[in-house]
PDB file of C-alpha atoms in Angstrom:
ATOM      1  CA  UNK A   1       0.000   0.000   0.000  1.00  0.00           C
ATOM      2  CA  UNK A   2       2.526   2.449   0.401  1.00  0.00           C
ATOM      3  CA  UNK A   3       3.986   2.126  -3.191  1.00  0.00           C
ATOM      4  CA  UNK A   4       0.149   3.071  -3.579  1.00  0.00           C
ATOM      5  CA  UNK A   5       0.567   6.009  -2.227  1.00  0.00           C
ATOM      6  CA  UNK A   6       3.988   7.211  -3.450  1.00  0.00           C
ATOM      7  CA  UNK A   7       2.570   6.896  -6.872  1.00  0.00           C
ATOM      8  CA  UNK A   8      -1.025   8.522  -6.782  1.00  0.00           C
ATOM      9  CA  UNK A   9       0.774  11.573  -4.707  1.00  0.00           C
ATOM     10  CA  UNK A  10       1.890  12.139  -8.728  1.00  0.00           C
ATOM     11  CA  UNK A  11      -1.623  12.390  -9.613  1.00  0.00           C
ATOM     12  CA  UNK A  12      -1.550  16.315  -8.226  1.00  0.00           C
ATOM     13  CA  UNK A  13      -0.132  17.905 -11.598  1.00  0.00           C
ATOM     14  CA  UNK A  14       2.348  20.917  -9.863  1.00  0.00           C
ATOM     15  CA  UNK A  15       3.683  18.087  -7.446  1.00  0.00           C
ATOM     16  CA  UNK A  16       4.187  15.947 -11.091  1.00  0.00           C
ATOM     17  CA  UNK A  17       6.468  18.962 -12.245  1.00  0.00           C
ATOM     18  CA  UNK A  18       8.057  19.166  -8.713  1.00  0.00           C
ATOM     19  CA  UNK A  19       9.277  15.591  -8.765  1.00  0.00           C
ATOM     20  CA  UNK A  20      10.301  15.438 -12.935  1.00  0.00           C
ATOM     21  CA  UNK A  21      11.985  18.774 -12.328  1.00  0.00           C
ATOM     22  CA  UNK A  22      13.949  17.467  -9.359  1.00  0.00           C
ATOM     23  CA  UNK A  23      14.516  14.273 -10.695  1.00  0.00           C
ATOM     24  CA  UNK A  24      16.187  15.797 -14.391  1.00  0.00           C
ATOM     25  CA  UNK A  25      18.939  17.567 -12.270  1.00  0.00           C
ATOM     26  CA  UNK A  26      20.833  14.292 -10.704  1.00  0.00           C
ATOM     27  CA  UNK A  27      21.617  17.296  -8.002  1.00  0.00           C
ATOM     28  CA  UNK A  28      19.943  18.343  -4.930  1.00  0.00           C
ATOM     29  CA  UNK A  29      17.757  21.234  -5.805  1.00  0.00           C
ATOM     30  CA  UNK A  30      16.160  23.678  -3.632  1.00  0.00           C
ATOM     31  CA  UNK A  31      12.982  25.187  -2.904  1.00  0.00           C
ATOM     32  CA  UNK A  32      13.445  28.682  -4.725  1.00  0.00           C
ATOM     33  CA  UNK A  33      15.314  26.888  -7.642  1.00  0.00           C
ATOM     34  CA  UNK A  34      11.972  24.184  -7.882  1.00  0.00           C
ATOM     35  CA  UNK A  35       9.257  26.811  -7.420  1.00  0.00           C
ATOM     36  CA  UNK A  36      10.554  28.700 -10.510  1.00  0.00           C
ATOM     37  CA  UNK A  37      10.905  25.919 -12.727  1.00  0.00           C
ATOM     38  CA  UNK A  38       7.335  24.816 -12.041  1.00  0.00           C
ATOM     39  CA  UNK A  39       5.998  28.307 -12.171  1.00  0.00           C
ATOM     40  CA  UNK A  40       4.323  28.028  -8.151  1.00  0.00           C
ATOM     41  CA  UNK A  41       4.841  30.216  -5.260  1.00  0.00           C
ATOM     42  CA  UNK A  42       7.589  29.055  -2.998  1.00  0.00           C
ATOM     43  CA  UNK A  43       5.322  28.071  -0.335  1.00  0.00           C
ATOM     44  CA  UNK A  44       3.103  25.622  -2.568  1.00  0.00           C
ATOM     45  CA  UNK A  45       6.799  24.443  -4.014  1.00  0.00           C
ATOM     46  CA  UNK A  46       7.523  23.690  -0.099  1.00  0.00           C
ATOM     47  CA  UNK A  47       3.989  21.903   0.988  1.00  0.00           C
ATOM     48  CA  UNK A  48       4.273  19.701  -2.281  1.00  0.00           C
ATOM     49  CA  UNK A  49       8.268  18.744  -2.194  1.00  0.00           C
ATOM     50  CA  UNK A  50       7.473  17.840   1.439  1.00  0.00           C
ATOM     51  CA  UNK A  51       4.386  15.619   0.325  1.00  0.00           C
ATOM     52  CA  UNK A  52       6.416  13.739  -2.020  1.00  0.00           C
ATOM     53  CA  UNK A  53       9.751  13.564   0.612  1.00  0.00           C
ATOM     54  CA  UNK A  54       7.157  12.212   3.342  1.00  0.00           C
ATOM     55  CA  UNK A  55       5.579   9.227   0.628  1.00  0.00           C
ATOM     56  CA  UNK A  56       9.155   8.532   0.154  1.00  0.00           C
ATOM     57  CA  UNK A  57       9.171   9.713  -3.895  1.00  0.00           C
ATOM     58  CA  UNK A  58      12.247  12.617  -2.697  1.00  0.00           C
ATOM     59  CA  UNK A  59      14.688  12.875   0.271  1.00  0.00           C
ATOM     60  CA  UNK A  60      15.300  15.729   1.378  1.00  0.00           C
ATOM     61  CA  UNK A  61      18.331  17.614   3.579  1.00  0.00           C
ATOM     62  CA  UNK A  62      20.015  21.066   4.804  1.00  0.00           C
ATOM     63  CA  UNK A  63      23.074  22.669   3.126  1.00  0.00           C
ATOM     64  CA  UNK A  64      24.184  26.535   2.617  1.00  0.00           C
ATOM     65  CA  UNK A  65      22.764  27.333  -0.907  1.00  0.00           C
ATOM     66  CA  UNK A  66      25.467  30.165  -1.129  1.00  0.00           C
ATOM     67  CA  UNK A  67      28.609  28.320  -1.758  1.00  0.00           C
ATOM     68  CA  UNK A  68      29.844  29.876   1.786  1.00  0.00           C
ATOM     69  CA  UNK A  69      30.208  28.967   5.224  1.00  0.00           C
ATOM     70  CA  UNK A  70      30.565  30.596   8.889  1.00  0.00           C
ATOM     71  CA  UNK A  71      29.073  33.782  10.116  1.00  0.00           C
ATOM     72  CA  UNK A  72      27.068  36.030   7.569  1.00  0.00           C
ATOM     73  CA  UNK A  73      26.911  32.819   5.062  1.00  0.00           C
ATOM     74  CA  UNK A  74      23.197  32.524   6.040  1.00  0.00           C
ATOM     75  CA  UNK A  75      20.902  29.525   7.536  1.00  0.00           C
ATOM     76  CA  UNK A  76      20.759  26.415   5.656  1.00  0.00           C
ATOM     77  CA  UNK A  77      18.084  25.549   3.328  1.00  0.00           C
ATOM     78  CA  UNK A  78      15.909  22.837   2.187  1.00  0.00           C
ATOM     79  CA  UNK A  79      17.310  20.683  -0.733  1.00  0.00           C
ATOM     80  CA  UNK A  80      15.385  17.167  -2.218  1.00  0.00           C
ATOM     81  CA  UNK A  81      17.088  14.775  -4.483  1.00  0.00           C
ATOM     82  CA  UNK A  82      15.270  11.862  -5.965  1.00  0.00           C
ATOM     83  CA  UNK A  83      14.881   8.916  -3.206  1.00  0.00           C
ATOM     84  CA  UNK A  84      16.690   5.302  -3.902  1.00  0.00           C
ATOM     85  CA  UNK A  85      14.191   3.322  -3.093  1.00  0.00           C
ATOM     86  CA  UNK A  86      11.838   1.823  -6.309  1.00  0.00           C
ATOM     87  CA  UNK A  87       8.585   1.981  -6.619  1.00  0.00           C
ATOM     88  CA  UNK A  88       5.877  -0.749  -8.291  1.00  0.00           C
ATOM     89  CA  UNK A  89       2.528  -1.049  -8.402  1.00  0.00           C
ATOM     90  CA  UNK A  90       1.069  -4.292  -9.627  1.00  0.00           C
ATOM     91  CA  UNK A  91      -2.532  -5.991  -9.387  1.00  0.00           C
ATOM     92  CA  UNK A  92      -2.633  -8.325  -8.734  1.00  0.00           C
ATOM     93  CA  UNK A  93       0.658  -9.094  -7.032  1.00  0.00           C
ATOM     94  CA  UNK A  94       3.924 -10.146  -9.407  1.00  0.00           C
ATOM     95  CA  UNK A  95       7.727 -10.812  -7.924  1.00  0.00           C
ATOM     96  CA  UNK A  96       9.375 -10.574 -11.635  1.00  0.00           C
ATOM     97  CA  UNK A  97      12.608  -9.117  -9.760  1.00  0.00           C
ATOM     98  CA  UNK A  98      12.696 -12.312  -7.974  1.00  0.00           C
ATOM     99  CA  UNK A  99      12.435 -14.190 -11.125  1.00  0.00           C
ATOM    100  CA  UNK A 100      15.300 -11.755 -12.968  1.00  0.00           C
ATOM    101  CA  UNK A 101      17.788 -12.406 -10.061  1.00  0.00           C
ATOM    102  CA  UNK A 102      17.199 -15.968  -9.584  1.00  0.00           C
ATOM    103  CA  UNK A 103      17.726 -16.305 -13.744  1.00  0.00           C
ATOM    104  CA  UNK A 104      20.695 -14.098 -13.243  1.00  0.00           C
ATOM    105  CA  UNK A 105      22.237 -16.200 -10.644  1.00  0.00           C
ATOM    106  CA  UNK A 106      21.891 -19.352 -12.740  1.00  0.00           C
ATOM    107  CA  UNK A 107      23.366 -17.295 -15.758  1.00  0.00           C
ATOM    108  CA  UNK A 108      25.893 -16.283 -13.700  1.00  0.00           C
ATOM    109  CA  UNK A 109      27.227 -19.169 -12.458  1.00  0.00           C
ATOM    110  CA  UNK A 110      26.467 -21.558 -15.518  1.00  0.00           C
ATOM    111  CA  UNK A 111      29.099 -18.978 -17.152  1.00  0.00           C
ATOM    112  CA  UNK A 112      26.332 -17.749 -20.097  1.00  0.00           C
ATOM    113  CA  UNK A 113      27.122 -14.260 -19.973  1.00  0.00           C
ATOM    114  CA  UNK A 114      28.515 -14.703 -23.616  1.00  0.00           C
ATOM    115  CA  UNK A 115      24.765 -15.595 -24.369  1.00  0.00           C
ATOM    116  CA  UNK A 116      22.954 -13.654 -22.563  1.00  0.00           C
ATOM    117  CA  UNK A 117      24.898 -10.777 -24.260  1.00  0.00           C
ATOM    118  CA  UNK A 118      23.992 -12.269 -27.770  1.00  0.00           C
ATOM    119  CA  UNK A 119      20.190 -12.484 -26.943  1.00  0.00           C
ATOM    120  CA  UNK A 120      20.295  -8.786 -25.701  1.00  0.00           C
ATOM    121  CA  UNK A 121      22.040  -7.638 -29.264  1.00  0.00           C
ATOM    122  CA  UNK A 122      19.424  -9.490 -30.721  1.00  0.00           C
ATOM    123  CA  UNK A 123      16.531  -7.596 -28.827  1.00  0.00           C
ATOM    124  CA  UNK A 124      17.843  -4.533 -29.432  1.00  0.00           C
ATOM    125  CA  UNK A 125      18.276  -5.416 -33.282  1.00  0.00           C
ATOM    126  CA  UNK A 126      14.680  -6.215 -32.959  1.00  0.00           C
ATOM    127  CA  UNK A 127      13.777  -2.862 -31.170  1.00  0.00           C
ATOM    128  CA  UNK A 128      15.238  -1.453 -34.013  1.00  0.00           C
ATOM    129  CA  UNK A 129      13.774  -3.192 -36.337  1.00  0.00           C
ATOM    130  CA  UNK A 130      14.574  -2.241 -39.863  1.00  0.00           C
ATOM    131  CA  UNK A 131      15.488   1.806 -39.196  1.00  0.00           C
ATOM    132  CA  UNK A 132      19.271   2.733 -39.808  1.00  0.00           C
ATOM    133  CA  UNK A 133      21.910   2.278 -36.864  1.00  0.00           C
ATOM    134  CA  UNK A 134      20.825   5.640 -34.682  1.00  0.00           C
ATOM    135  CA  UNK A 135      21.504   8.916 -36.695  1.00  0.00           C
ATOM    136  CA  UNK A 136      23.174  10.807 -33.613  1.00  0.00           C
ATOM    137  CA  UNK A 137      22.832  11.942 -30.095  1.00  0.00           C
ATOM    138  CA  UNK A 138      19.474  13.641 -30.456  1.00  0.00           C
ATOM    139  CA  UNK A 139      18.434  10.352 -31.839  1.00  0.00           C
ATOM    140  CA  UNK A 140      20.234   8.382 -29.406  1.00  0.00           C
ATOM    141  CA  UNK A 141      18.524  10.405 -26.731  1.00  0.00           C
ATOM    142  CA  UNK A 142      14.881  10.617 -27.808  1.00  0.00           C
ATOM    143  CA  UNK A 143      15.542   5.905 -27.995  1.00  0.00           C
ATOM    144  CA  UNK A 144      16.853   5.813 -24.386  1.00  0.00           C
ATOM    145  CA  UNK A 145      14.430   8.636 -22.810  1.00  0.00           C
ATOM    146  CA  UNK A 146      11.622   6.128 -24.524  1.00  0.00           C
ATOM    147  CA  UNK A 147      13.241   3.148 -22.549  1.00  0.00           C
ATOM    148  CA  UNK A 148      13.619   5.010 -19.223  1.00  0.00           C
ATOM    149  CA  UNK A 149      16.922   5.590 -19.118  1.00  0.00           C
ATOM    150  CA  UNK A 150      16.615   9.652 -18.639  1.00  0.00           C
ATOM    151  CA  UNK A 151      19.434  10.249 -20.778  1.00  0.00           C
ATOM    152  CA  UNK A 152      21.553  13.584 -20.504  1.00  0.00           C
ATOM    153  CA  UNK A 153      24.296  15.769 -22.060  1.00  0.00           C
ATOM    154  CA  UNK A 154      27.318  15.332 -20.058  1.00  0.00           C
ATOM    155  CA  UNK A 155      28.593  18.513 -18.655  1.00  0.00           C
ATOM    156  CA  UNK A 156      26.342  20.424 -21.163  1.00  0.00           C
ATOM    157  CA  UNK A 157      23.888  23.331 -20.690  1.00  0.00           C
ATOM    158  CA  UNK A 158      21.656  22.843 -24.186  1.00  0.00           C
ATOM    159  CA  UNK A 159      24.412  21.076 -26.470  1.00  0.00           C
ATOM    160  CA  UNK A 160      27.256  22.705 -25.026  1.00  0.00           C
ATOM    161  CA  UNK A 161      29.895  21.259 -23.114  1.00  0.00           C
ATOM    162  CA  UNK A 162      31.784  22.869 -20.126  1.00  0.00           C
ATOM    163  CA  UNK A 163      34.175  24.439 -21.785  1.00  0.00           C
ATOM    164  CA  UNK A 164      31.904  25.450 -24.727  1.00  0.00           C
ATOM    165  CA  UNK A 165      32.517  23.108 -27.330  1.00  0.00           C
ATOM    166  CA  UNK A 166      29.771  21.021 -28.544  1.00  0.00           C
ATOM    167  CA  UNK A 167      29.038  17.912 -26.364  1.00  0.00           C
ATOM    168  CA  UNK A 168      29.760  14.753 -27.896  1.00  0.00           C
ATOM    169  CA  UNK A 169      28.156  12.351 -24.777  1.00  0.00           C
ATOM    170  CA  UNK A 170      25.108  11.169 -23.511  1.00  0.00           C
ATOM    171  CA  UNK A 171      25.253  10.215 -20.032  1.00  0.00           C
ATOM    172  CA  UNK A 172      22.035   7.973 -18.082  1.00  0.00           C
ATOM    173  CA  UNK A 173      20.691   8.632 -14.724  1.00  0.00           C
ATOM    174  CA  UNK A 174      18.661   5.853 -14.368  1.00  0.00           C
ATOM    175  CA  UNK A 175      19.048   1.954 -15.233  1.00  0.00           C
ATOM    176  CA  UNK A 176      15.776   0.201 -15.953  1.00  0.00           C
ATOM    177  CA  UNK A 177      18.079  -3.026 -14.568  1.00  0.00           C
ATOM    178  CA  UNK A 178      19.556  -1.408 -11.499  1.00  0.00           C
ATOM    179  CA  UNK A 179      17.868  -4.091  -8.881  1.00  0.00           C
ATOM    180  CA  UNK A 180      19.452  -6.779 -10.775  1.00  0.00           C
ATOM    181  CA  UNK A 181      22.814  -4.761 -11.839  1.00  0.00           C
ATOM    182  CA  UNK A 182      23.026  -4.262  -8.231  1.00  0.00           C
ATOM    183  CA  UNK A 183      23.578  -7.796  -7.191  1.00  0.00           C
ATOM    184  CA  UNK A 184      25.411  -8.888 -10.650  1.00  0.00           C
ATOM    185  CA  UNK A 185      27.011  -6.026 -12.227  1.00  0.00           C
ATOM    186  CA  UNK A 186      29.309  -7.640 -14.658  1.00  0.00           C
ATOM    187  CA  UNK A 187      26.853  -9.909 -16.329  1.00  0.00           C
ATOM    188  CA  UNK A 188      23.835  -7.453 -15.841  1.00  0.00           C
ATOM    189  CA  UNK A 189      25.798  -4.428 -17.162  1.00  0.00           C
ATOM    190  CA  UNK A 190      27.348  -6.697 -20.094  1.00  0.00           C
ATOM    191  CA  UNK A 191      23.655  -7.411 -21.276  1.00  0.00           C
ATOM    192  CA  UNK A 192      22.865  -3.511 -20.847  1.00  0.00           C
ATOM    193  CA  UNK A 193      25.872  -2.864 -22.818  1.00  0.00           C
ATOM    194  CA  UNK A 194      24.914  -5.609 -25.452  1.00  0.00           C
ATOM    195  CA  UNK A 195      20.695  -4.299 -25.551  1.00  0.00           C
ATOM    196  CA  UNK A 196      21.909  -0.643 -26.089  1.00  0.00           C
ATOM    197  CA  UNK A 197      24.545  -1.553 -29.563  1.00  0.00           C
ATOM    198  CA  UNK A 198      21.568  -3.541 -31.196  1.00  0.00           C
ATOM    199  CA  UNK A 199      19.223  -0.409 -30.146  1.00  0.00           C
ATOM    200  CA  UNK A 200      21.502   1.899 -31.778  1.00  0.00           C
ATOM    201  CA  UNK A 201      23.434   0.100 -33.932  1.00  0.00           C
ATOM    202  CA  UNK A 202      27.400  -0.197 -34.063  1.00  0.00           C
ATOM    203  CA  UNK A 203      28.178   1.257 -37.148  1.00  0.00           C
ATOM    204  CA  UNK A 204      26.627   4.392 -36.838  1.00  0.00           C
ATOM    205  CA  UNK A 205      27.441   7.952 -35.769  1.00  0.00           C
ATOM    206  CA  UNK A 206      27.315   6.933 -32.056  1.00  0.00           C
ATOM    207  CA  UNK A 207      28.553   4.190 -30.425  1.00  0.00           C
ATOM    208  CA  UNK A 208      27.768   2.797 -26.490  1.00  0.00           C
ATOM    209  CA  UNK A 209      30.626   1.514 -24.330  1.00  0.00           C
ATOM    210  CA  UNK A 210      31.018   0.808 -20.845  1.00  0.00           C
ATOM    211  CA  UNK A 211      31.924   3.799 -18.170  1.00  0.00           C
ATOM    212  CA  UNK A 212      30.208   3.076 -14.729  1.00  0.00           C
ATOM    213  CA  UNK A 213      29.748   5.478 -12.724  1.00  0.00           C
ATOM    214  CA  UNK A 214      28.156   5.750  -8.818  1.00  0.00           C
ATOM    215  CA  UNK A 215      24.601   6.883  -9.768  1.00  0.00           C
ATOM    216  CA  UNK A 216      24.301   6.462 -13.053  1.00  0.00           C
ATOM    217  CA  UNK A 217      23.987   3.762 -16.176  1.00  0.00           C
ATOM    218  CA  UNK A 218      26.875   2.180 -16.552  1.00  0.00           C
ATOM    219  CA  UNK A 219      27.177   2.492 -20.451  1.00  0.00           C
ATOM    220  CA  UNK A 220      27.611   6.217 -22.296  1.00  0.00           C
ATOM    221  CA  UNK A 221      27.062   6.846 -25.370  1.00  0.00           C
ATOM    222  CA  UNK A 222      29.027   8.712 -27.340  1.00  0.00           C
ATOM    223  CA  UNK A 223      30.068  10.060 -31.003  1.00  0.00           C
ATOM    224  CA  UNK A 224      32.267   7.885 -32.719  1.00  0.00           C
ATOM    225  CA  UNK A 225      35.982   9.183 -32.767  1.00  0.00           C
ATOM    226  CA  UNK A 226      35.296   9.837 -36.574  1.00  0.00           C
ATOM    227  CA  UNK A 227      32.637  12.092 -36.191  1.00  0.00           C
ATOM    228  CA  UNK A 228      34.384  14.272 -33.346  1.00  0.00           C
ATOM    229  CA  UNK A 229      35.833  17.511 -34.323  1.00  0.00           C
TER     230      UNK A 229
END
């Protein structure tokens, strides 16, 4: 019951935008910064990020929003970030993550990860169906935001990089396998890996390798080396 509730508290359409805004930044955010980007009064930004902190959606904390500490650096303010915990909702009742880990465990130690890899090229082939390998990152982008992987520019404001040259990776805050990838990275993250270069194709603009990083997918994708300027 209380995944229930976590997920009809996104019924409330401002306290939707709250939670995708917060969500998009991979950063704590605060109230100020979230009441803007929905458009809402501070106050409504505060009742609403606290509704979705108490179902357990966002988790929220205290820091100095002005880069400064000591006296005259001001009190500490609110900040949420996106909560670790999963949420599912399924009537009637259905384990599948029970069923992906126990698979994975055979998998795992019946060394198919060769196989398993395979398969996943083939689904993604299949994804794909008969469209070209993916034209670019735009492309690439608009495929992986479609399979949940919110997908982002790394280091880039628009398509600009840091230090203002044009971005040329896409970086994934969310795995759609991060239960299982959890308790059997190599194998899970191979098949990831393996899904995303049938999705996207191999011979294409972009290619996907593997980069793990804490918090995030553990494949980028990237312009190939002959495409970069």
């Amino acid at each position: 019951m209380e995944d229930i509730e976590a997920i009809a508290a996104l019924q409330d359409p401002v306290r939707r935008r709250l939670y995708e805004y917060v969500v998009a930044q991979g950063r704590e955010v605060g109230r100020n910064e979230a009441a803007e980007a929905a458009g809402v009064a501070r106050t409504l930004a505060a009742h609403h990020l606290d509704k979705l902190a108490e179902v357990g959606l966002l988790e929220s904390g205290s820091r100095r929003l002005t880069g400064r500490s000591g006296p005259g650096a001001g009190r500490p303010a609110k900040v949420y970030t996106r909560a670790r915990a999963e949420r599912t909702v399924s009537l009637p009742a259905r384990d599948y993550r029970t069923a992906a880990e126990l698979l994975a465990e055979a998998a795992e130690e019946a060394g198919l990860d060769a196989g398993l890899c395979a398969a996943a090229r083939r689904r993604g082939e299949v994804l794909r169906g008969s469209a070209a390998p993916c034209g670019g990152l735009e492309e690439a982008m608009e495929l992986l935001a479609a399979r949940g992987y919110e997908p982002h520019l790394e280091g880039a404001e628009g398509a600009q990089g840091a230090a203002g040259a044009a971005a040329h990776a896409v970086r994934m805050r969310n795995c759609p396998f991060h239960a299982v990838a959890e308790r059997f990275p190599p194998l899970i993250c191979g098949m990831n890996l393996a899904l995303l270069e049938g999705l996207l194709g191999t011979d294409g603009p972009v290619r996907a390798r593997m980069d793990a990083r804490p918090g995030e997918c553990c494949v980028v994708v990237e312009a190939s080396k002959a495409n970069h300027h």
